[in-house]
């Protein structure tokens, strides 16, 4: 690594003492001075809220699920600036199932322990030089896991070019404020794809729920599908909150109320609930399409105004930021 790490911000999640020594020593030798270590989830959440980090390093041997959850939650958080921080998970000879679990967290890289400082430096250098585009599905946000961004039997995954905070920081190609704007702008695109994926997933679940309730008595899987639909609608409502898709949240609330109504009398479902459910799912999809067009128009106008303001009144933009 021949880059300037003086401004790089690193968060270590629960490393063992030997790994901690190698990581901190390697980064310090390259000028990194802003490193913090968190030993439990509450501390990690505090730092992710308090600061904008460039690199997250988690130790899976101290808790594989904890490491995966940390990366996954960082990728999916909408209230911070760390969704696209580079991430490395440390693990000692993980088996194939564990590797798949680690990859599905959305991490950029896995480094097998024990490792030498040179191996860590090489991995970080490769992440600086380039990161894979992100793919977005209803259940995953992170670097593409296949060359085409699609897994057999899964939904088509949109590819999104996201910022590389580590690269931009070590090369000093942008200010921290500009980087924050890039991250937030990219997150809007990612979140939009997530909402779109969830609307498709809702439509699929609604169809399955209708099929399950069509039999008398309802099929055994009716309760499971209804629970999945409830969870999906609840997540959609949370995801659109505070975005340009607020109208979708009202429809998601209606779907949640229908799910509760069906769940209270699952053996004798009210046919009116079943009849209106697909109509609500269709309204969600149409509302998203309509609101997305409005958001895109608003975003283009805002970008045009901001670009003109920056060029004509640079002193105002500097004062503002």
Short mmCIF file of C-alpha atoms in Angstrom, two decimals:
data_model
loop_
_atom_site.label_atom_id
_atom_site.label_comp_id
_atom_site.label_asym_id
_atom_site.label_seq_id
_atom_site.Cartn_x
_atom_site.Cartn_y
_atom_site.Cartn_z
CA UNK A 1 0.00 0.00 0.00
CA UNK A 2 1.55 3.27 -1.13
CA UNK A 3 -1.44 5.51 -0.43
CA UNK A 4 -2.06 8.22 2.16
CA UNK A 5 -4.09 6.70 5.00
CA UNK A 6 -3.91 9.69 7.31
CA UNK A 7 -7.58 10.60 6.81
CA UNK A 8 -8.93 7.04 6.58
CA UNK A 9 -11.45 6.09 9.27
CA UNK A 10 -11.50 2.42 10.28
CA UNK A 11 -13.88 0.51 12.55
CA UNK A 12 -12.84 -2.91 13.89
CA UNK A 13 -15.59 -5.23 15.10
CA UNK A 14 -14.59 -7.64 17.87
CA UNK A 15 -11.17 -8.82 16.59
CA UNK A 16 -9.10 -11.31 18.58
CA UNK A 17 -5.93 -9.85 20.12
CA UNK A 18 -3.60 -11.27 17.45
CA UNK A 19 -5.70 -10.06 14.52
CA UNK A 20 -6.14 -6.68 16.19
CA UNK A 21 -2.38 -6.31 16.46
CA UNK A 22 -1.84 -7.17 12.79
CA UNK A 23 -4.64 -4.93 11.53
CA UNK A 24 -3.78 -1.88 13.61
CA UNK A 25 -0.04 -2.34 13.05
CA UNK A 26 -0.41 -2.69 9.28
CA UNK A 27 -2.67 0.33 8.96
CA UNK A 28 -0.56 2.43 11.35
CA UNK A 29 2.56 1.67 9.32
CA UNK A 30 0.80 3.25 6.35
CA UNK A 31 -0.19 6.38 8.26
CA UNK A 32 -3.68 5.46 9.49
CA UNK A 33 -4.40 7.07 12.85
CA UNK A 34 -8.20 7.01 13.02
CA UNK A 35 -8.98 3.48 14.18
CA UNK A 36 -11.58 2.48 16.76
CA UNK A 37 -12.48 -0.96 18.08
CA UNK A 38 -15.96 -2.06 19.14
CA UNK A 39 -16.52 -5.30 21.03
CA UNK A 40 -20.31 -5.54 20.89
CA UNK A 41 -23.24 -4.48 18.75
CA UNK A 42 -24.15 -1.42 20.80
CA UNK A 43 -20.68 0.06 20.36
CA UNK A 44 -20.70 -0.68 16.63
CA UNK A 45 -24.06 1.00 16.23
CA UNK A 46 -22.79 4.03 18.15
CA UNK A 47 -19.81 4.51 15.84
CA UNK A 48 -21.88 3.94 12.71
CA UNK A 49 -24.23 6.67 13.90
CA UNK A 50 -21.51 9.04 15.10
CA UNK A 51 -19.03 8.93 12.24
CA UNK A 52 -18.60 8.28 8.55
CA UNK A 53 -16.20 5.36 8.22
CA UNK A 54 -14.27 4.21 5.17
CA UNK A 55 -13.38 0.65 6.17
CA UNK A 56 -15.12 -1.89 8.42
CA UNK A 57 -13.22 -5.00 9.55
CA UNK A 58 -15.20 -7.70 11.40
CA UNK A 59 -13.97 -10.91 13.04
CA UNK A 60 -16.37 -13.77 12.35
CA UNK A 61 -14.62 -16.16 14.75
CA UNK A 62 -15.89 -14.09 17.66
CA UNK A 63 -19.43 -14.54 16.33
CA UNK A 64 -20.20 -15.38 12.71
CA UNK A 65 -23.79 -14.17 12.87
CA UNK A 66 -22.76 -10.98 14.65
CA UNK A 67 -20.21 -10.19 11.93
CA UNK A 68 -22.73 -10.86 9.16
CA UNK A 69 -25.42 -8.81 10.89
CA UNK A 70 -23.02 -5.89 11.32
CA UNK A 71 -22.23 -5.74 7.61
CA UNK A 72 -25.82 -6.37 6.54
CA UNK A 73 -27.20 -3.68 8.84
CA UNK A 74 -24.58 -1.21 7.65
CA UNK A 75 -25.49 -1.90 4.02
CA UNK A 76 -29.20 -1.42 4.71
CA UNK A 77 -29.14 1.57 7.03
CA UNK A 78 -30.77 4.70 5.64
CA UNK A 79 -29.93 6.97 8.59
CA UNK A 80 -26.17 7.05 8.17
CA UNK A 81 -23.38 7.65 5.70
CA UNK A 82 -21.75 4.23 5.92
CA UNK A 83 -23.79 2.07 3.57
CA UNK A 84 -20.92 1.86 1.07
CA UNK A 85 -17.97 1.62 3.44
CA UNK A 86 -15.56 -1.11 2.34
CA UNK A 87 -15.79 -4.22 4.50
CA UNK A 88 -13.51 -7.16 5.23
CA UNK A 89 -14.57 -10.15 7.33
CA UNK A 90 -11.85 -12.17 9.06
CA UNK A 91 -12.53 -15.90 9.50
CA UNK A 92 -10.44 -18.97 10.28
CA UNK A 93 -10.88 -21.57 7.51
CA UNK A 94 -14.66 -21.20 7.11
CA UNK A 95 -16.55 -24.16 5.65
CA UNK A 96 -18.54 -23.69 2.41
CA UNK A 97 -21.79 -23.00 4.26
CA UNK A 98 -20.11 -20.33 6.39
CA UNK A 99 -18.50 -18.76 3.31
CA UNK A 100 -21.90 -18.51 1.61
CA UNK A 101 -23.33 -16.92 4.75
CA UNK A 102 -20.48 -14.40 4.90
CA UNK A 103 -20.84 -13.49 1.22
CA UNK A 104 -24.59 -13.02 1.62
CA UNK A 105 -23.96 -10.38 4.28
CA UNK A 106 -22.82 -7.94 1.59
CA UNK A 107 -19.15 -7.83 2.53
CA UNK A 108 -16.53 -6.80 -0.02
CA UNK A 109 -13.94 -9.40 0.99
CA UNK A 110 -13.18 -12.35 3.26
CA UNK A 111 -9.66 -12.79 4.65
CA UNK A 112 -8.81 -16.24 6.02
CA UNK A 113 -6.92 -16.37 9.33
CA UNK A 114 -4.13 -16.66 10.19
CA UNK A 115 -2.87 -14.01 7.80
CA UNK A 116 0.27 -11.94 7.44
CA UNK A 117 0.37 -8.14 7.29
CA UNK A 118 1.30 -8.36 3.60
CA UNK A 119 -1.90 -10.31 2.86
CA UNK A 120 -4.04 -7.67 4.59
CA UNK A 121 -2.20 -4.87 2.77
CA UNK A 122 -2.69 -6.62 -0.56
CA UNK A 123 -6.40 -7.11 0.07
CA UNK A 124 -6.89 -3.46 1.03
CA UNK A 125 -4.94 -2.33 -2.03
CA UNK A 126 -7.19 -4.40 -4.30
CA UNK A 127 -10.27 -2.79 -2.73
CA UNK A 128 -8.81 0.66 -3.28
CA UNK A 129 -8.08 -0.08 -6.91
CA UNK A 130 -11.64 -1.13 -7.62
CA UNK A 131 -14.80 -2.49 -6.07
CA UNK A 132 -17.53 -4.52 -7.70
CA UNK A 133 -20.84 -2.86 -8.58
CA UNK A 134 -23.61 -3.41 -6.07
CA UNK A 135 -26.61 -5.55 -6.83
CA UNK A 136 -29.96 -4.87 -5.23
CA UNK A 137 -32.73 -7.36 -4.53
CA UNK A 138 -35.55 -7.50 -2.02
CA UNK A 139 -33.26 -9.39 0.38
CA UNK A 140 -29.70 -8.36 -0.51
CA UNK A 141 -27.66 -5.19 -0.95
CA UNK A 142 -23.96 -5.55 -1.62
CA UNK A 143 -21.22 -6.30 -4.15
CA UNK A 144 -22.35 -8.57 -6.95
CA UNK A 145 -21.74 -12.19 -6.03
CA UNK A 146 -21.62 -13.51 -9.61
CA UNK A 147 -20.14 -12.09 -12.79
CA UNK A 148 -23.57 -11.33 -14.21
CA UNK A 149 -25.03 -10.12 -10.91
CA UNK A 150 -27.71 -12.82 -10.97
CA UNK A 151 -28.06 -16.12 -9.15
CA UNK A 152 -29.95 -18.98 -10.83
CA UNK A 153 -33.57 -19.06 -9.76
CA UNK A 154 -33.51 -15.55 -8.25
CA UNK A 155 -34.91 -12.22 -9.35
CA UNK A 156 -32.99 -10.09 -11.84
CA UNK A 157 -30.67 -7.91 -9.80
CA UNK A 158 -30.07 -4.29 -10.84
CA UNK A 159 -26.40 -3.25 -10.81
CA UNK A 160 -25.52 0.07 -9.20
CA UNK A 161 -22.15 1.81 -9.32
CA UNK A 162 -21.55 3.01 -5.76
CA UNK A 163 -18.87 5.25 -4.24
CA UNK A 164 -15.60 3.78 -2.98
CA UNK A 165 -14.99 5.82 0.19
CA UNK A 166 -11.64 4.15 0.86
CA UNK A 167 -10.28 4.98 -2.59
CA UNK A 168 -11.53 8.56 -2.56
CA UNK A 169 -10.11 9.15 0.91
CA UNK A 170 -6.61 7.73 0.35
CA UNK A 171 -6.30 9.45 -3.03
CA UNK A 172 -7.81 12.69 -1.67
CA UNK A 173 -9.97 13.00 -4.79
CA UNK A 174 -12.89 14.60 -2.95
CA UNK A 175 -13.74 16.33 0.29
CA UNK A 176 -15.54 14.53 3.08
CA UNK A 177 -18.66 16.63 2.45
CA UNK A 178 -18.63 15.80 -1.27
CA UNK A 179 -18.14 12.13 -0.46
CA UNK A 180 -21.10 12.26 1.91
CA UNK A 181 -23.25 13.74 -0.86
CA UNK A 182 -22.15 10.99 -3.25
CA UNK A 183 -22.99 8.31 -0.69
CA UNK A 184 -26.43 9.71 0.01
CA UNK A 185 -27.20 10.14 -3.68
CA UNK A 186 -26.16 6.54 -4.42
CA UNK A 187 -28.20 5.32 -1.45
CA UNK A 188 -31.32 6.96 -2.90
CA UNK A 189 -30.82 4.89 -6.06
CA UNK A 190 -30.18 1.69 -4.10
CA UNK A 191 -33.19 2.27 -1.86
CA UNK A 192 -35.35 2.91 -4.90
CA UNK A 193 -34.34 -0.47 -6.34
CA UNK A 194 -35.06 -2.10 -2.98
CA UNK A 195 -38.56 -0.61 -2.93
CA UNK A 196 -39.15 -1.73 -6.50
CA UNK A 197 -38.00 -5.25 -5.65
CA UNK A 198 -40.23 -5.34 -2.60
CA UNK A 199 -43.30 -4.26 -4.58
CA UNK A 200 -42.69 -7.20 -6.94
CA UNK A 201 -42.20 -9.52 -3.99
CA UNK A 202 -45.43 -8.27 -2.43
CA UNK A 203 -47.34 -9.03 -5.63
CA UNK A 204 -45.90 -12.55 -5.67
CA UNK A 205 -46.79 -13.13 -2.02
CA UNK A 206 -50.32 -11.81 -2.51
CA UNK A 207 -50.83 -14.29 -5.35
CA UNK A 208 -49.53 -17.15 -3.17
CA UNK A 209 -51.75 -16.08 -0.26
CA UNK A 210 -54.80 -16.06 -2.55
CA UNK A 211 -53.99 -19.56 -3.80
CA UNK A 212 -53.51 -20.85 -0.25
CA UNK A 213 -56.85 -19.44 0.93
CA UNK A 214 -58.67 -20.70 -2.16
CA UNK A 215 -58.91 -24.21 -0.72
CA UNK A 216 -61.34 -25.08 2.08
CA UNK A 217 -60.07 -25.29 4.68
CA UNK A 218 -57.17 -23.00 3.77
CA UNK A 219 -53.89 -24.72 2.96
CA UNK A 220 -51.49 -25.29 5.84
CA UNK A 221 -49.05 -22.79 4.40
CA UNK A 222 -51.63 -19.96 4.47
CA UNK A 223 -50.54 -18.77 7.91
CA UNK A 224 -46.84 -18.85 6.93
CA UNK A 225 -47.44 -16.92 3.72
CA UNK A 226 -49.62 -14.42 5.53
CA UNK A 227 -46.84 -13.84 8.07
CA UNK A 228 -44.33 -13.33 5.27
CA UNK A 229 -46.65 -10.84 3.58
CA UNK A 230 -47.11 -8.97 6.85
CA UNK A 231 -43.35 -8.75 7.40
CA UNK A 232 -42.71 -7.66 3.82
CA UNK A 233 -45.38 -4.95 3.93
CA UNK A 234 -44.04 -3.73 7.29
CA UNK A 235 -40.50 -3.53 5.92
CA UNK A 236 -41.72 -1.66 2.84
CA UNK A 237 -43.50 0.87 5.03
CA UNK A 238 -40.31 1.48 7.02
CA UNK A 239 -38.18 1.74 3.88
CA UNK A 240 -40.32 4.40 2.20
CA UNK A 241 -40.68 6.52 5.34
CA UNK A 242 -39.06 9.91 4.86
CA UNK A 243 -38.49 9.37 1.13
CA UNK A 244 -40.33 10.64 -1.91
CA UNK A 245 -42.52 7.53 -1.80
CA UNK A 246 -44.62 8.39 1.25
CA UNK A 247 -47.86 7.57 -0.58
CA UNK A 248 -46.66 3.96 -0.87
CA UNK A 249 -46.45 3.85 2.95
CA UNK A 250 -50.20 4.47 3.27
CA UNK A 251 -50.95 1.56 0.95
CA UNK A 252 -48.51 -0.66 2.85
CA UNK A 253 -50.39 0.20 6.04
CA UNK A 254 -53.64 -0.86 4.40
CA UNK A 255 -52.06 -4.18 3.41
CA UNK A 256 -50.87 -4.70 6.99
CA UNK A 257 -54.41 -4.13 8.28
CA UNK A 258 -55.75 -6.68 5.80
CA UNK A 259 -53.14 -9.22 6.92
CA UNK A 260 -54.22 -8.75 10.54
CA UNK A 261 -57.87 -9.12 9.53
CA UNK A 262 -57.19 -12.38 7.71
CA UNK A 263 -54.98 -13.66 10.51
CA UNK A 264 -57.68 -13.21 13.14
CA UNK A 265 -59.98 -15.65 11.34
CA UNK A 266 -57.61 -17.73 9.29
CA UNK A 267 -59.96 -20.72 9.09
CA UNK A 268 -62.91 -18.53 8.02
CA UNK A 269 -61.35 -15.69 6.00
CA UNK A 270 -63.56 -12.80 5.00
CA UNK A 271 -63.82 -13.00 1.17
CA UNK A 272 -63.86 -9.20 1.00
CA UNK A 273 -60.33 -9.06 2.45
CA UNK A 274 -59.15 -11.62 -0.09
CA UNK A 275 -60.80 -9.72 -2.93
CA UNK A 276 -59.24 -6.38 -2.04
CA UNK A 277 -55.74 -7.70 -1.29
CA UNK A 278 -54.56 -8.01 -4.94
CA UNK A 279 -56.06 -4.58 -5.67
CA UNK A 280 -53.92 -3.05 -2.93
CA UNK A 281 -50.81 -4.82 -4.24
CA UNK A 282 -51.54 -3.45 -7.72
CA UNK A 283 -52.05 0.03 -6.27
CA UNK A 284 -48.68 -0.22 -4.47
CA UNK A 285 -46.91 -1.03 -7.75
CA UNK A 286 -48.68 1.77 -9.64
CA UNK A 287 -48.09 4.29 -6.84
CA UNK A 288 -44.40 3.45 -6.79
CA UNK A 289 -44.10 3.91 -10.56
CA UNK A 290 -45.96 7.21 -10.42
CA UNK A 291 -44.02 8.55 -7.44
CA UNK A 292 -40.72 7.37 -8.90
CA UNK A 293 -41.28 9.47 -12.03
CA UNK A 294 -42.06 12.49 -9.85
CA UNK A 295 -38.99 11.89 -7.68
CA UNK A 296 -36.78 11.57 -10.76
CA UNK A 297 -38.06 14.87 -12.14
CA UNK A 298 -37.54 16.59 -8.80
CA UNK A 299 -34.06 15.13 -8.50
CA UNK A 300 -33.05 16.36 -11.96
CA UNK A 301 -34.29 19.87 -11.16
CA UNK A 302 -32.46 19.90 -7.82
CA UNK A 303 -29.22 18.72 -9.39
CA UNK A 304 -29.45 21.34 -12.13
CA UNK A 305 -30.05 24.13 -9.61
CA UNK A 306 -27.25 22.88 -7.33
CA UNK A 307 -24.75 22.64 -10.21
CA UNK A 308 -25.57 26.15 -11.36
CA UNK A 309 -25.32 27.51 -7.81
CA UNK A 310 -21.93 25.87 -7.30
CA UNK A 311 -20.56 27.36 -10.50
CA UNK A 312 -22.01 30.85 -10.12
CA UNK A 313 -21.91 31.28 -6.33
CA UNK A 314 -19.11 29.05 -4.98
CA UNK A 315 -18.70 31.15 -1.84
CA UNK A 316 -22.32 30.43 -0.85
CA UNK A 317 -21.80 26.66 -1.21
CA UNK A 318 -18.62 26.78 0.86
CA UNK A 319 -20.38 28.74 3.59
CA UNK A 320 -23.32 26.37 3.57
CA UNK A 321 -21.18 23.27 3.99
#
